[in-house]
Amino acid sequence: TDVKPIIGQRTGKNDKTHWIIFVKD
């Protein structure tokens, strides 16, 4: 759940890609 806040603060195109990679892992 620590990834949710981190991504929320990082608003951008990389944010979507980061989320997909994290979920896939």
mmCIF file of N, CA and C in Angstrom:
data_model
loop_
_atom_site.group_PDB
_atom_site.id
_atom_site.type_symbol
_atom_site.label_atom_id
_atom_site.label_comp_id
_atom_site.label_asym_id
_atom_site.label_seq_id
_atom_site.Cartn_x
_atom_site.Cartn_y
_atom_site.Cartn_z
ATOM 1 N N THR A 1 0.851 -1.205 0.000
ATOM 2 C CA THR A 1 0.000 0.000 0.000
ATOM 3 C C THR A 1 0.877 1.243 0.000
ATOM 4 N N ASP A 2 2.131 1.077 0.245
ATOM 5 C CA ASP A 2 3.036 2.240 0.251
ATOM 6 C C ASP A 2 3.226 2.788 -1.159
ATOM 7 N N VAL A 3 2.890 1.979 -2.130
ATOM 8 C CA VAL A 3 3.085 2.421 -3.523
ATOM 9 C C VAL A 3 1.989 3.401 -3.921
ATOM 10 N N LYS A 4 0.818 3.269 -3.336
ATOM 11 C CA LYS A 4 -0.308 4.167 -3.704
ATOM 12 C C LYS A 4 0.067 5.632 -3.454
ATOM 13 N N PRO A 5 0.479 5.987 -2.261
ATOM 14 C CA PRO A 5 0.834 7.392 -1.963
ATOM 15 C C PRO A 5 2.002 7.871 -2.817
ATOM 16 N N ILE A 6 2.973 7.025 -3.002
ATOM 17 C CA ILE A 6 4.161 7.430 -3.778
ATOM 18 C C ILE A 6 3.743 7.786 -5.204
ATOM 19 N N ILE A 7 2.909 6.950 -5.797
ATOM 20 C CA ILE A 7 2.479 7.208 -7.185
ATOM 21 C C ILE A 7 1.568 8.440 -7.205
ATOM 22 N N GLY A 8 0.719 8.563 -6.212
ATOM 23 C CA GLY A 8 -0.205 9.710 -6.163
ATOM 24 C C GLY A 8 0.576 11.018 -6.210
ATOM 25 N N GLN A 9 1.686 11.064 -5.521
ATOM 26 C CA GLN A 9 2.487 12.303 -5.518
ATOM 27 C C GLN A 9 3.191 12.479 -6.861
ATOM 28 N N ARG A 10 3.452 11.380 -7.555
ATOM 29 C CA ARG A 10 4.215 11.469 -8.838
ATOM 30 C C ARG A 10 3.202 11.513 -9.981
ATOM 31 N N THR A 11 2.512 12.604 -10.170
ATOM 32 C CA THR A 11 1.504 12.685 -11.257
ATOM 33 C C THR A 11 2.200 12.936 -12.594
ATOM 34 N N GLY A 12 2.030 12.020 -13.489
ATOM 35 C CA GLY A 12 2.677 12.205 -14.809
ATOM 36 C C GLY A 12 2.485 10.988 -15.697
ATOM 37 N N LYS A 13 3.056 11.019 -16.862
ATOM 38 C CA LYS A 13 2.925 9.868 -17.789
ATOM 39 C C LYS A 13 3.658 8.654 -17.198
ATOM 40 N N ASN A 14 4.795 8.878 -16.613
ATOM 41 C CA ASN A 14 5.563 7.759 -16.022
ATOM 42 C C ASN A 14 4.749 7.098 -14.907
ATOM 43 N N ASP A 15 3.861 7.849 -14.309
ATOM 44 C CA ASP A 15 3.042 7.310 -13.208
ATOM 45 C C ASP A 15 2.249 6.092 -13.702
ATOM 46 N N LYS A 16 1.610 6.228 -14.847
ATOM 47 C CA LYS A 16 0.799 5.104 -15.378
ATOM 48 C C LYS A 16 1.695 3.898 -15.658
ATOM 49 N N THR A 17 2.809 4.131 -16.284
ATOM 50 C CA THR A 17 3.710 3.017 -16.624
ATOM 51 C C THR A 17 4.228 2.367 -15.336
ATOM 52 N N HIS A 18 4.556 3.171 -14.362
ATOM 53 C CA HIS A 18 5.086 2.641 -13.102
ATOM 54 C C HIS A 18 4.039 1.738 -12.439
ATOM 55 N N TRP A 19 2.803 2.178 -12.467
ATOM 56 C CA TRP A 19 1.725 1.403 -11.842
ATOM 57 C C TRP A 19 1.586 0.046 -12.523
ATOM 58 N N ILE A 20 1.602 0.070 -13.865
ATOM 59 C CA ILE A 20 1.445 -1.190 -14.630
ATOM 60 C C ILE A 20 2.588 -2.150 -14.277
ATOM 61 N N ILE A 21 3.791 -1.629 -14.210
ATOM 62 C CA ILE A 21 4.962 -2.487 -13.924
ATOM 63 C C ILE A 21 4.832 -3.050 -12.503
ATOM 64 N N PHE A 22 4.429 -2.216 -11.573
ATOM 65 C CA PHE A 22 4.317 -2.651 -10.180
ATOM 66 C C PHE A 22 3.232 -3.730 -10.050
ATOM 67 N N VAL A 23 2.134 -3.524 -10.714
ATOM 68 C CA VAL A 23 1.017 -4.490 -10.626
ATOM 69 C C VAL A 23 1.422 -5.801 -11.302
ATOM 70 N N LYS A 24 2.167 -5.687 -12.383
ATOM 71 C CA LYS A 24 2.578 -6.908 -13.110
ATOM 72 C C LYS A 24 3.565 -7.708 -12.255
ATOM 73 N N ASP A 25 4.427 -7.036 -11.564
ATOM 74 C CA ASP A 25 5.407 -7.724 -10.721
ATOM 75 C C ASP A 25 4.663 -8.529 -9.659
#
